[in-house]
Amino acid sequence: LDRVTGLYTRAHFDDLCRREIKLAQRQQRALAVVMTALSGEVLDGPNADQVIRLVGEAIRASLRKVDVAGRYDHQTFAMVLLDTDAVGAESLMGRIEARVEASRAAGKIRGVFAVRHAVGTVAQDGYEGLLKATRDRLARGGATRRRT
């Protein structure tokens, strides 16, 4: 596990992601991948780990037991959501962002940062290219941007 967020490390997440995609493909089940990236000056300062930890907590608290989440890199998180379409993935992001905002309102998060995310689904991207398509979508700016 990642020491700051309590989520899976990138290597472990990648292994679990491949396994979940193969299982969903064999069973012809829906699957979504969500990638979330944080940006802002606060992430370069002394409060960076606190912000990243609280976002990790918001992700963990918002997921179902069957979902898989990991810290993809320093400021990026990834999630695999079984039996989930794009609407369900966007709903999850709304819950995560509401938890982050609650932490901000409680004074646990200070500083301004942006949260952007990208969603990929089997229906849109197929099983084989799902993770890459989602990663590419995030690199192009993400599906939506929200200022937190």
Short mmCIF file of N, CA, C and O in Angstrom, two decimals:
data_model
loop_
_atom_site.label_atom_id
_atom_site.label_comp_id
_atom_site.label_asym_id
_atom_site.label_seq_id
_atom_site.Cartn_x
_atom_site.Cartn_y
_atom_site.Cartn_z
N LEU A 1 0.83 -1.20 0.00
CA LEU A 1 0.00 0.00 0.00
C LEU A 1 0.87 1.25 0.00
O LEU A 1 1.95 1.26 0.59
N ASP A 2 0.35 2.31 -0.61
CA ASP A 2 1.02 3.60 -0.63
C ASP A 2 1.00 4.16 0.79
O ASP A 2 -0.05 4.18 1.44
N ARG A 3 2.13 4.64 1.27
CA ARG A 3 2.24 5.08 2.67
C ARG A 3 1.44 6.35 2.96
O ARG A 3 1.02 6.57 4.09
N VAL A 4 1.22 7.20 1.98
CA VAL A 4 0.51 8.46 2.21
C VAL A 4 -1.01 8.26 2.12
O VAL A 4 -1.76 8.75 2.95
N THR A 5 -1.47 7.55 1.10
CA THR A 5 -2.91 7.46 0.83
C THR A 5 -3.59 6.22 1.38
O THR A 5 -4.81 6.20 1.53
N GLY A 6 -2.83 5.16 1.61
CA GLY A 6 -3.44 3.90 2.01
C GLY A 6 -4.06 3.15 0.84
O GLY A 6 -4.66 2.10 1.02
N LEU A 7 -3.89 3.69 -0.38
CA LEU A 7 -4.38 3.02 -1.59
C LEU A 7 -3.28 2.10 -2.12
O LEU A 7 -2.13 2.16 -1.69
N TYR A 8 -3.64 1.26 -3.10
CA TYR A 8 -2.63 0.39 -3.70
C TYR A 8 -1.55 1.22 -4.40
O TYR A 8 -1.82 2.32 -4.89
N THR A 9 -0.34 0.68 -4.44
CA THR A 9 0.74 1.30 -5.21
C THR A 9 0.46 1.11 -6.69
O THR A 9 -0.37 0.27 -7.08
N ARG A 10 1.17 1.83 -7.52
CA ARG A 10 0.98 1.75 -8.97
C ARG A 10 1.17 0.32 -9.47
O ARG A 10 0.36 -0.19 -10.25
N ALA A 11 2.24 -0.34 -9.06
CA ALA A 11 2.52 -1.69 -9.56
C ALA A 11 1.40 -2.65 -9.18
O ALA A 11 0.93 -3.44 -10.02
N HIS A 12 0.95 -2.59 -7.95
CA HIS A 12 -0.12 -3.49 -7.51
C HIS A 12 -1.44 -3.13 -8.20
O HIS A 12 -2.20 -4.02 -8.61
N PHE A 13 -1.72 -1.84 -8.33
CA PHE A 13 -2.93 -1.41 -9.03
C PHE A 13 -2.92 -1.93 -10.47
O PHE A 13 -3.93 -2.45 -10.95
N ASP A 14 -1.78 -1.77 -11.17
CA ASP A 14 -1.70 -2.24 -12.56
C ASP A 14 -2.02 -3.73 -12.66
O ASP A 14 -2.75 -4.15 -13.57
N ASP A 15 -1.49 -4.53 -11.73
CA ASP A 15 -1.77 -5.97 -11.74
C ASP A 15 -3.26 -6.24 -11.52
O ASP A 15 -3.86 -7.03 -12.23
N LEU A 16 -3.83 -5.58 -10.52
CA LEU A 16 -5.26 -5.77 -10.24
C LEU A 16 -6.14 -5.27 -11.37
O LEU A 16 -7.15 -5.88 -11.71
N CYS A 17 -5.75 -4.18 -11.98
CA CYS A 17 -6.51 -3.62 -13.10
C CYS A 17 -6.56 -4.61 -14.26
O CYS A 17 -7.63 -4.88 -14.80
N ARG A 18 -5.41 -5.14 -14.62
CA ARG A 18 -5.37 -6.13 -15.71
C ARG A 18 -6.25 -7.34 -15.37
O ARG A 18 -6.99 -7.83 -16.22
N ARG A 19 -6.18 -7.80 -14.13
CA ARG A 19 -6.98 -8.94 -13.71
C ARG A 19 -8.47 -8.64 -13.80
O ARG A 19 -9.26 -9.44 -14.32
N GLU A 20 -8.88 -7.48 -13.33
CA GLU A 20 -10.30 -7.09 -13.35
C GLU A 20 -10.81 -6.93 -14.78
O GLU A 20 -11.94 -7.31 -15.09
N ILE A 21 -10.00 -6.36 -15.65
CA ILE A 21 -10.40 -6.20 -17.05
C ILE A 21 -10.57 -7.56 -17.72
O ILE A 21 -11.56 -7.80 -18.41
N LYS A 22 -9.63 -8.48 -17.48
CA LYS A 22 -9.74 -9.82 -18.06
C LYS A 22 -10.98 -10.54 -17.54
O LYS A 22 -11.69 -11.19 -18.31
N LEU A 23 -11.24 -10.43 -16.25
CA LEU A 23 -12.42 -11.06 -15.66
C LEU A 23 -13.70 -10.47 -16.24
O LEU A 23 -14.61 -11.21 -16.63
N ALA A 24 -13.78 -9.17 -16.32
CA ALA A 24 -14.97 -8.51 -16.88
C ALA A 24 -15.17 -8.92 -18.34
O ALA A 24 -16.30 -9.14 -18.77
N GLN A 25 -14.08 -9.03 -19.08
CA GLN A 25 -14.18 -9.43 -20.49
C GLN A 25 -14.71 -10.86 -20.60
O GLN A 25 -15.61 -11.13 -21.40
N ARG A 26 -14.18 -11.77 -19.80
CA ARG A 26 -14.65 -13.17 -19.83
C ARG A 26 -16.13 -13.26 -19.49
O ARG A 26 -16.86 -14.04 -20.08
N GLN A 27 -16.56 -12.44 -18.54
CA GLN A 27 -17.95 -12.49 -18.09
C GLN A 27 -18.85 -11.51 -18.82
O GLN A 27 -20.03 -11.41 -18.51
N GLN A 28 -18.28 -10.75 -19.77
CA GLN A 28 -19.03 -9.75 -20.54
C GLN A 28 -19.75 -8.77 -19.61
O GLN A 28 -20.94 -8.49 -19.77
N ARG A 29 -19.00 -8.23 -18.66
CA ARG A 29 -19.56 -7.29 -17.70
C ARG A 29 -19.08 -5.88 -18.00
O ARG A 29 -18.00 -5.68 -18.55
N ALA A 30 -19.86 -4.92 -17.58
CA ALA A 30 -19.47 -3.51 -17.72
C ALA A 30 -18.32 -3.22 -16.77
O ALA A 30 -18.17 -3.86 -15.73
N LEU A 31 -17.51 -2.26 -17.17
CA LEU A 31 -16.36 -1.87 -16.35
C LEU A 31 -16.00 -0.44 -16.72
O LEU A 31 -16.04 -0.06 -17.88
N ALA A 32 -15.65 0.35 -15.72
CA ALA A 32 -15.19 1.71 -15.96
C ALA A 32 -13.85 1.91 -15.27
O ALA A 32 -13.58 1.29 -14.23
N VAL A 33 -13.03 2.75 -15.87
CA VAL A 33 -11.78 3.19 -15.25
C VAL A 33 -11.88 4.70 -15.11
O VAL A 33 -12.29 5.40 -16.03
N VAL A 34 -11.51 5.20 -13.93
CA VAL A 34 -11.48 6.64 -13.68
C VAL A 34 -10.07 7.00 -13.27
O VAL A 34 -9.47 6.33 -12.43
N MET A 35 -9.54 8.04 -13.88
CA MET A 35 -8.26 8.58 -13.45
C MET A 35 -8.48 10.02 -13.02
O MET A 35 -9.19 10.78 -13.68
N THR A 36 -7.90 10.37 -11.89
CA THR A 36 -8.07 11.69 -11.30
C THR A 36 -6.70 12.29 -11.05
O THR A 36 -5.83 11.63 -10.49
N ALA A 37 -6.52 13.53 -11.46
CA ALA A 37 -5.24 14.22 -11.24
C ALA A 37 -5.48 15.51 -10.48
O ALA A 37 -6.47 16.21 -10.70
N LEU A 38 -4.56 15.82 -9.61
CA LEU A 38 -4.59 17.06 -8.84
C LEU A 38 -3.50 17.97 -9.38
O LEU A 38 -2.45 17.51 -9.81
N SER A 39 -3.76 19.27 -9.35
CA SER A 39 -2.73 20.23 -9.73
C SER A 39 -2.92 21.50 -8.93
O SER A 39 -4.02 21.81 -8.49
N GLY A 40 -1.82 22.21 -8.72
CA GLY A 40 -1.87 23.47 -7.98
C GLY A 40 -0.62 23.65 -7.15
O GLY A 40 0.08 22.69 -6.83
N GLU A 41 -0.34 24.88 -6.80
CA GLU A 41 0.86 25.20 -6.05
C GLU A 41 0.90 24.52 -4.69
O GLU A 41 1.98 24.19 -4.19
N VAL A 42 -0.25 24.29 -4.08
CA VAL A 42 -0.28 23.66 -2.76
C VAL A 42 0.39 22.29 -2.80
O VAL A 42 0.94 21.82 -1.81
N LEU A 43 0.40 21.64 -3.97
CA LEU A 43 0.98 20.30 -4.10
C LEU A 43 2.50 20.33 -4.19
O LEU A 43 3.14 19.28 -4.15
N ASP A 44 3.08 21.53 -4.30
CA ASP A 44 4.53 21.67 -4.30
C ASP A 44 5.05 22.14 -2.95
O ASP A 44 6.25 22.31 -2.77
N GLY A 45 4.15 22.36 -2.01
CA GLY A 45 4.54 22.92 -0.72
C GLY A 45 4.49 21.89 0.41
O GLY A 45 4.32 20.69 0.19
N PRO A 46 4.61 22.38 1.63
CA PRO A 46 4.67 21.50 2.80
C PRO A 46 3.35 20.78 3.10
O PRO A 46 3.35 19.79 3.83
N ASN A 47 2.24 21.24 2.54
CA ASN A 47 0.94 20.60 2.79
C ASN A 47 0.56 19.56 1.74
O ASN A 47 -0.55 19.05 1.76
N ALA A 48 1.47 19.27 0.82
CA ALA A 48 1.16 18.35 -0.28
C ALA A 48 0.70 16.99 0.22
O ALA A 48 -0.34 16.48 -0.22
N ASP A 49 1.44 16.38 1.14
CA ASP A 49 1.06 15.05 1.62
C ASP A 49 -0.29 15.08 2.32
O ASP A 49 -1.07 14.13 2.20
N GLN A 50 -0.59 16.15 3.03
CA GLN A 50 -1.89 16.25 3.70
C GLN A 50 -3.03 16.27 2.68
O GLN A 50 -4.03 15.58 2.84
N VAL A 51 -2.87 17.06 1.62
CA VAL A 51 -3.89 17.11 0.58
C VAL A 51 -4.04 15.75 -0.09
O VAL A 51 -5.16 15.24 -0.25
N ILE A 52 -2.93 15.14 -0.45
CA ILE A 52 -2.96 13.85 -1.14
C ILE A 52 -3.56 12.78 -0.22
O ILE A 52 -4.36 11.95 -0.65
N ARG A 53 -3.23 12.80 1.06
CA ARG A 53 -3.79 11.84 2.01
C ARG A 53 -5.31 12.01 2.12
O ARG A 53 -6.06 11.03 2.09
N LEU A 54 -5.79 13.24 2.22
CA LEU A 54 -7.23 13.48 2.36
C LEU A 54 -7.99 13.10 1.09
O LEU A 54 -9.11 12.59 1.16
N VAL A 55 -7.39 13.33 -0.08
CA VAL A 55 -8.03 12.88 -1.32
C VAL A 55 -8.07 11.35 -1.35
O VAL A 55 -9.10 10.76 -1.73
N GLY A 56 -6.99 10.70 -0.94
CA GLY A 56 -6.99 9.23 -0.85
C GLY A 56 -8.07 8.72 0.08
O GLY A 56 -8.76 7.74 -0.23
N GLU A 57 -8.24 9.39 1.22
CA GLU A 57 -9.30 9.00 2.16
C GLU A 57 -10.69 9.18 1.53
O GLU A 57 -11.57 8.34 1.72
N ALA A 58 -10.87 10.27 0.79
CA ALA A 58 -12.16 10.51 0.12
C ALA A 58 -12.44 9.42 -0.91
O ALA A 58 -13.58 8.95 -1.04
N ILE A 59 -11.41 9.00 -1.63
CA ILE A 59 -11.59 7.92 -2.62
C ILE A 59 -11.96 6.63 -1.90
O ILE A 59 -12.94 5.97 -2.27
N ARG A 60 -11.19 6.25 -0.88
CA ARG A 60 -11.47 4.99 -0.15
C ARG A 60 -12.88 4.98 0.42
O ARG A 60 -13.58 3.97 0.36
N ALA A 61 -13.30 6.10 0.99
CA ALA A 61 -14.63 6.18 1.62
C ALA A 61 -15.77 6.13 0.59
O ALA A 61 -16.90 5.81 0.95
N SER A 62 -15.48 6.45 -0.66
CA SER A 62 -16.52 6.53 -1.69
C SER A 62 -16.68 5.26 -2.52
O SER A 62 -17.67 5.09 -3.21
N LEU A 63 -15.70 4.36 -2.45
CA LEU A 63 -15.72 3.16 -3.27
C LEU A 63 -16.51 2.02 -2.63
O LEU A 63 -16.64 1.95 -1.41
N ARG A 64 -16.98 1.13 -3.48
CA ARG A 64 -17.57 -0.12 -3.01
C ARG A 64 -16.44 -1.12 -2.75
O ARG A 64 -15.32 -0.93 -3.22
N LYS A 65 -16.74 -2.20 -2.07
CA LYS A 65 -15.71 -3.21 -1.78
C LYS A 65 -15.16 -3.88 -3.04
O LYS A 65 -14.02 -4.32 -3.06
N VAL A 66 -15.96 -3.94 -4.10
CA VAL A 66 -15.52 -4.60 -5.33
C VAL A 66 -14.65 -3.69 -6.20
O VAL A 66 -14.03 -4.15 -7.15
N ASP A 67 -14.58 -2.41 -5.88
CA ASP A 67 -13.79 -1.46 -6.67
C ASP A 67 -12.33 -1.51 -6.24
O ASP A 67 -12.00 -1.90 -5.12
N VAL A 68 -11.45 -1.10 -7.15
CA VAL A 68 -10.01 -1.11 -6.91
C VAL A 68 -9.49 0.30 -7.15
O VAL A 68 -9.83 0.93 -8.15
N ALA A 69 -8.66 0.81 -6.23
CA ALA A 69 -8.10 2.15 -6.38
C ALA A 69 -6.63 2.14 -6.04
O ALA A 69 -6.18 1.41 -5.15
N GLY A 70 -5.88 2.99 -6.75
CA GLY A 70 -4.45 3.09 -6.47
C GLY A 70 -3.94 4.49 -6.71
O GLY A 70 -4.57 5.30 -7.40
N ARG A 71 -2.78 4.75 -6.13
CA ARG A 71 -2.08 6.00 -6.41
C ARG A 71 -1.23 5.74 -7.63
O ARG A 71 -0.28 4.97 -7.59
N TYR A 72 -1.58 6.38 -8.72
CA TYR A 72 -0.97 6.08 -10.01
C TYR A 72 0.40 6.75 -10.14
O TYR A 72 1.32 6.19 -10.69
N ASP A 73 0.51 7.97 -9.70
CA ASP A 73 1.79 8.65 -9.55
C ASP A 73 1.61 9.70 -8.46
O ASP A 73 0.63 9.67 -7.73
N HIS A 74 2.54 10.62 -8.34
CA HIS A 74 2.53 11.54 -7.20
C HIS A 74 1.19 12.23 -6.99
O HIS A 74 0.70 12.30 -5.86
N GLN A 75 0.57 12.73 -8.05
CA GLN A 75 -0.66 13.51 -7.92
C GLN A 75 -1.82 12.91 -8.71
O GLN A 75 -2.81 13.59 -8.97
N THR A 76 -1.73 11.65 -9.08
CA THR A 76 -2.75 11.00 -9.90
C THR A 76 -3.22 9.72 -9.23
O THR A 76 -2.43 8.96 -8.69
N PHE A 77 -4.53 9.51 -9.28
CA PHE A 77 -5.16 8.32 -8.72
C PHE A 77 -5.91 7.60 -9.83
O PHE A 77 -6.37 8.23 -10.78
N ALA A 78 -6.07 6.29 -9.70
CA ALA A 78 -6.81 5.52 -10.69
C ALA A 78 -7.74 4.55 -9.97
O ALA A 78 -7.41 4.04 -8.90
N MET A 79 -8.89 4.32 -10.58
CA MET A 79 -9.90 3.44 -10.00
C MET A 79 -10.48 2.53 -11.08
O MET A 79 -10.68 2.98 -12.21
N VAL A 80 -10.75 1.29 -10.72
CA VAL A 80 -11.44 0.34 -11.59
C VAL A 80 -12.77 0.04 -10.93
O VAL A 80 -12.82 -0.37 -9.76
N LEU A 81 -13.85 0.24 -11.68
CA LEU A 81 -15.21 0.12 -11.13
C LEU A 81 -15.98 -0.96 -11.90
O LEU A 81 -16.37 -0.75 -13.05
N LEU A 82 -16.18 -2.08 -11.27
CA LEU A 82 -16.89 -3.20 -11.89
C LEU A 82 -18.38 -2.89 -12.00
O LEU A 82 -18.96 -2.25 -11.12
N ASP A 83 -18.98 -3.36 -13.08
CA ASP A 83 -20.42 -3.17 -13.32
C ASP A 83 -20.83 -1.71 -13.26
O ASP A 83 -21.88 -1.35 -12.71
N THR A 84 -20.00 -0.84 -13.82
CA THR A 84 -20.23 0.60 -13.78
C THR A 84 -20.11 1.18 -15.18
O THR A 84 -19.18 0.85 -15.91
N ASP A 85 -21.04 2.07 -15.52
CA ASP A 85 -20.97 2.78 -16.80
C ASP A 85 -20.48 4.21 -16.54
O ASP A 85 -20.11 4.56 -15.42
N ALA A 86 -20.48 5.04 -17.58
CA ALA A 86 -19.97 6.41 -17.46
C ALA A 86 -20.78 7.23 -16.45
O ALA A 86 -20.21 8.01 -15.68
N VAL A 87 -22.09 7.04 -16.43
CA VAL A 87 -22.93 7.78 -15.48
C VAL A 87 -22.57 7.41 -14.04
O VAL A 87 -22.44 8.27 -13.17
N GLY A 88 -22.38 6.13 -13.80
CA GLY A 88 -21.99 5.68 -12.46
C GLY A 88 -20.62 6.20 -12.06
O GLY A 88 -20.40 6.57 -10.90
N ALA A 89 -19.69 6.24 -13.02
CA ALA A 89 -18.35 6.75 -12.73
C ALA A 89 -18.39 8.24 -12.41
O ALA A 89 -17.71 8.71 -11.49
N GLU A 90 -19.19 9.00 -13.15
CA GLU A 90 -19.32 10.43 -12.87
C GLU A 90 -19.97 10.66 -11.51
O GLU A 90 -19.61 11.58 -10.77
N SER A 91 -20.92 9.81 -11.15
CA SER A 91 -21.57 9.90 -9.85
C SER A 91 -20.55 9.66 -8.73
O SER A 91 -20.54 10.37 -7.71
N LEU A 92 -19.68 8.68 -8.93
CA LEU A 92 -18.61 8.42 -7.96
C LEU A 92 -17.73 9.65 -7.79
O LEU A 92 -17.40 10.05 -6.67
N MET A 93 -17.36 10.28 -8.90
CA MET A 93 -16.51 11.47 -8.81
C MET A 93 -17.22 12.58 -8.04
O MET A 93 -16.58 13.31 -7.28
N GLY A 94 -18.51 12.70 -8.20
CA GLY A 94 -19.27 13.69 -7.44
C GLY A 94 -19.18 13.41 -5.94
O GLY A 94 -19.02 14.34 -5.13
N ARG A 95 -19.27 12.13 -5.55
CA ARG A 95 -19.17 11.78 -4.13
C ARG A 95 -17.77 12.06 -3.60
O ARG A 95 -17.61 12.58 -2.48
N ILE A 96 -16.76 11.73 -4.38
CA ILE A 96 -15.38 11.99 -3.95
C ILE A 96 -15.15 13.49 -3.78
O ILE A 96 -14.61 13.94 -2.76
N GLU A 97 -15.58 14.26 -4.75
CA GLU A 97 -15.37 15.71 -4.68
C GLU A 97 -16.16 16.33 -3.52
O GLU A 97 -15.69 17.27 -2.88
N ALA A 98 -17.34 15.79 -3.20
CA ALA A 98 -18.10 16.29 -2.05
C ALA A 98 -17.35 16.01 -0.75
O ALA A 98 -17.32 16.86 0.15
N ARG A 99 -16.71 14.86 -0.66
CA ARG A 99 -15.92 14.54 0.54
C ARG A 99 -14.70 15.46 0.66
O ARG A 99 -14.35 15.90 1.75
N VAL A 100 -14.05 15.73 -0.48
CA VAL A 100 -12.91 16.63 -0.46
C VAL A 100 -13.36 18.03 -0.02
O VAL A 100 -12.71 18.68 0.80
N GLU A 101 -14.48 18.47 -0.55
CA GLU A 101 -15.00 19.79 -0.17
C GLU A 101 -15.37 19.83 1.31
O GLU A 101 -15.15 20.85 1.99
N ALA A 102 -15.90 18.75 1.85
CA ALA A 102 -16.22 18.70 3.27
C ALA A 102 -14.94 18.81 4.12
O ALA A 102 -14.94 19.48 5.16
N SER A 103 -13.87 18.18 3.66
CA SER A 103 -12.58 18.31 4.36
C SER A 103 -12.08 19.74 4.32
O SER A 103 -11.54 20.25 5.30
N ARG A 104 -12.27 20.39 3.18
CA ARG A 104 -11.87 21.80 3.05
C ARG A 104 -12.70 22.67 4.01
O ARG A 104 -12.17 23.50 4.73
N ALA A 105 -14.01 22.45 4.04
CA ALA A 105 -14.89 23.24 4.89
C ALA A 105 -14.55 23.04 6.36
O ALA A 105 -14.71 23.96 7.17
N ALA A 106 -14.08 21.85 6.72
CA ALA A 106 -13.72 21.56 8.10
C ALA A 106 -12.31 22.07 8.44
O ALA A 106 -11.84 21.89 9.56
N GLY A 107 -11.66 22.70 7.46
CA GLY A 107 -10.32 23.24 7.70
C GLY A 107 -9.19 22.23 7.61
O GLY A 107 -8.05 22.52 7.97
N LYS A 108 -9.49 21.03 7.11
CA LYS A 108 -8.46 19.99 6.99
C LYS A 108 -7.58 20.18 5.76
O LYS A 108 -6.48 19.65 5.70
N ILE A 109 -8.09 20.90 4.76
CA ILE A 109 -7.34 21.16 3.53
C ILE A 109 -7.24 22.67 3.36
O ILE A 109 -8.24 23.37 3.41
N ARG A 110 -6.02 23.13 3.14
CA ARG A 110 -5.80 24.55 2.89
C ARG A 110 -5.09 24.70 1.56
O ARG A 110 -4.28 23.89 1.19
N GLY A 111 -5.41 25.76 0.87
CA GLY A 111 -4.79 26.00 -0.42
C GLY A 111 -5.74 25.64 -1.54
O GLY A 111 -6.68 24.88 -1.36
N VAL A 112 -5.47 26.20 -2.69
CA VAL A 112 -6.31 25.97 -3.86
C VAL A 112 -5.63 24.96 -4.77
O VAL A 112 -4.43 25.03 -5.02
N PHE A 113 -6.41 24.01 -5.24
CA PHE A 113 -5.90 23.05 -6.22
C PHE A 113 -7.05 22.63 -7.12
O PHE A 113 -8.21 22.75 -6.76
N ALA A 114 -6.69 22.18 -8.29
CA ALA A 114 -7.69 21.73 -9.26
C ALA A 114 -7.75 20.21 -9.25
O ALA A 114 -6.74 19.54 -9.06
N VAL A 115 -8.94 19.70 -9.45
CA VAL A 115 -9.17 18.26 -9.58
C VAL A 115 -9.74 18.04 -10.97
O VAL A 115 -10.74 18.66 -11.33
N ARG A 116 -9.10 17.21 -11.76
CA ARG A 116 -9.66 16.87 -13.06
C ARG A 116 -9.67 15.36 -13.17
O ARG A 116 -8.89 14.67 -12.52
N HIS A 117 -10.59 14.87 -13.96
CA HIS A 117 -10.68 13.42 -14.09
C HIS A 117 -11.08 13.04 -15.51
O HIS A 117 -11.59 13.85 -16.27
N ALA A 118 -10.82 11.78 -15.82
CA ALA A 118 -11.22 11.22 -17.10
C ALA A 118 -11.84 9.85 -16.82
O ALA A 118 -11.40 9.13 -15.92
N VAL A 119 -12.85 9.52 -17.60
CA VAL A 119 -13.56 8.26 -17.46
C VAL A 119 -13.42 7.47 -18.74
O VAL A 119 -13.58 8.02 -19.84
N GLY A 120 -13.14 6.21 -18.59
CA GLY A 120 -13.16 5.28 -19.72
C GLY A 120 -14.08 4.14 -19.39
O GLY A 120 -14.17 3.72 -18.23
N THR A 121 -14.81 3.66 -20.39
CA THR A 121 -15.71 2.53 -20.16
C THR A 121 -15.51 1.48 -21.24
O THR A 121 -15.02 1.79 -22.35
N VAL A 122 -15.90 0.27 -20.94
CA VAL A 122 -15.83 -0.81 -21.92
C VAL A 122 -16.67 -0.46 -23.14
O VAL A 122 -16.26 -0.67 -24.27
N ALA A 123 -17.85 0.11 -22.92
CA ALA A 123 -18.75 0.45 -24.02
C ALA A 123 -18.09 1.46 -24.97
O ALA A 123 -18.30 1.40 -26.18
N GLN A 124 -17.29 2.35 -24.44
CA GLN A 124 -16.65 3.40 -25.25
C GLN A 124 -15.29 2.97 -25.80
O GLN A 124 -14.96 3.29 -26.94
N ASP A 125 -14.49 2.27 -24.99
CA ASP A 125 -13.09 2.03 -25.33
C ASP A 125 -12.73 0.56 -25.53
O ASP A 125 -11.60 0.27 -25.93
N GLY A 126 -13.64 -0.35 -25.25
CA GLY A 126 -13.32 -1.77 -25.33
C GLY A 126 -12.49 -2.22 -24.14
O GLY A 126 -12.03 -1.41 -23.35
N TYR A 127 -12.30 -3.51 -24.02
CA TYR A 127 -11.56 -4.04 -22.88
C TYR A 127 -10.06 -3.79 -23.03
O TYR A 127 -9.39 -3.37 -22.10
N GLU A 128 -9.53 -4.06 -24.21
CA GLU A 128 -8.08 -4.02 -24.41
C GLU A 128 -7.47 -2.64 -24.21
O GLU A 128 -6.41 -2.50 -23.63
N GLY A 129 -8.12 -1.60 -24.72
CA GLY A 129 -7.53 -0.27 -24.68
C GLY A 129 -8.06 0.62 -23.58
O GLY A 129 -7.81 1.82 -23.58
N LEU A 130 -8.77 0.05 -22.63
CA LEU A 130 -9.49 0.85 -21.63
C LEU A 130 -8.57 1.73 -20.79
O LEU A 130 -8.78 2.94 -20.68
N LEU A 131 -7.55 1.17 -20.19
CA LEU A 131 -6.67 1.95 -19.32
C LEU A 131 -5.90 3.00 -20.12
O LEU A 131 -5.83 4.16 -19.71
N LYS A 132 -5.38 2.63 -21.27
CA LYS A 132 -4.63 3.58 -22.09
C LYS A 132 -5.53 4.72 -22.56
O LYS A 132 -5.14 5.89 -22.52
N ALA A 133 -6.73 4.40 -23.00
CA ALA A 133 -7.65 5.45 -23.48
C ALA A 133 -7.99 6.43 -22.36
O ALA A 133 -8.03 7.64 -22.58
N THR A 134 -8.18 5.92 -21.16
CA THR A 134 -8.50 6.79 -20.02
C THR A 134 -7.30 7.66 -19.67
O THR A 134 -7.44 8.86 -19.44
N ARG A 135 -6.13 7.06 -19.65
CA ARG A 135 -4.89 7.81 -19.36
C ARG A 135 -4.67 8.90 -20.40
O ARG A 135 -4.34 10.04 -20.07
N ASP A 136 -4.88 8.58 -21.67
CA ASP A 136 -4.73 9.58 -22.75
C ASP A 136 -5.74 10.70 -22.61
O ASP A 136 -5.42 11.87 -22.82
N ARG A 137 -6.97 10.36 -22.26
CA ARG A 137 -8.02 11.37 -22.06
C ARG A 137 -7.64 12.33 -20.93
O ARG A 137 -7.81 13.54 -21.04
N LEU A 138 -7.09 11.79 -19.85
CA LEU A 138 -6.66 12.62 -18.73
C LEU A 138 -5.51 13.53 -19.16
O LEU A 138 -5.49 14.72 -18.82
N ALA A 139 -4.58 13.00 -19.93
CA ALA A 139 -3.43 13.79 -20.39
C ALA A 139 -3.88 14.95 -21.29
O ALA A 139 -3.24 16.01 -21.31
N ARG A 140 -4.99 14.77 -21.99
CA ARG A 140 -5.51 15.83 -22.85
C ARG A 140 -6.35 16.85 -22.06
O ARG A 140 -6.95 17.75 -22.65
N GLY A 141 -6.44 16.69 -20.77
CA GLY A 141 -7.16 17.67 -19.96
C GLY A 141 -8.31 17.12 -19.16
O GLY A 141 -8.90 17.81 -18.36
N GLY A 142 -8.65 15.88 -19.37
CA GLY A 142 -9.74 15.27 -18.60
C GLY A 142 -11.11 15.62 -19.17
O GLY A 142 -11.27 16.55 -19.94
N ALA A 143 -12.06 14.83 -18.75
CA ALA A 143 -13.44 15.01 -19.22
C ALA A 143 -14.08 16.26 -18.63
O ALA A 143 -14.85 16.93 -19.29
N THR A 144 -13.78 16.56 -17.40
CA THR A 144 -14.32 17.75 -16.75
C THR A 144 -13.25 18.33 -15.84
O THR A 144 -12.32 17.65 -15.44
N ARG A 145 -13.42 19.57 -15.49
CA ARG A 145 -12.51 20.21 -14.52
C ARG A 145 -13.36 20.84 -13.44
O ARG A 145 -14.36 21.45 -13.71
N ARG A 146 -12.92 20.66 -12.25
CA ARG A 146 -13.59 21.29 -11.11
C ARG A 146 -12.53 21.95 -10.26
O ARG A 146 -11.48 21.38 -10.03
N ARG A 147 -12.82 23.12 -9.80
CA ARG A 147 -11.90 23.84 -8.91
C ARG A 147 -12.30 23.55 -7.48
O ARG A 147 -13.47 23.70 -7.12
N THR A 148 -11.37 23.11 -6.69
CA THR A 148 -11.67 22.81 -5.30
C THR A 148 -10.94 23.78 -4.40
O THR A 148 -9.90 24.26 -4.70
#
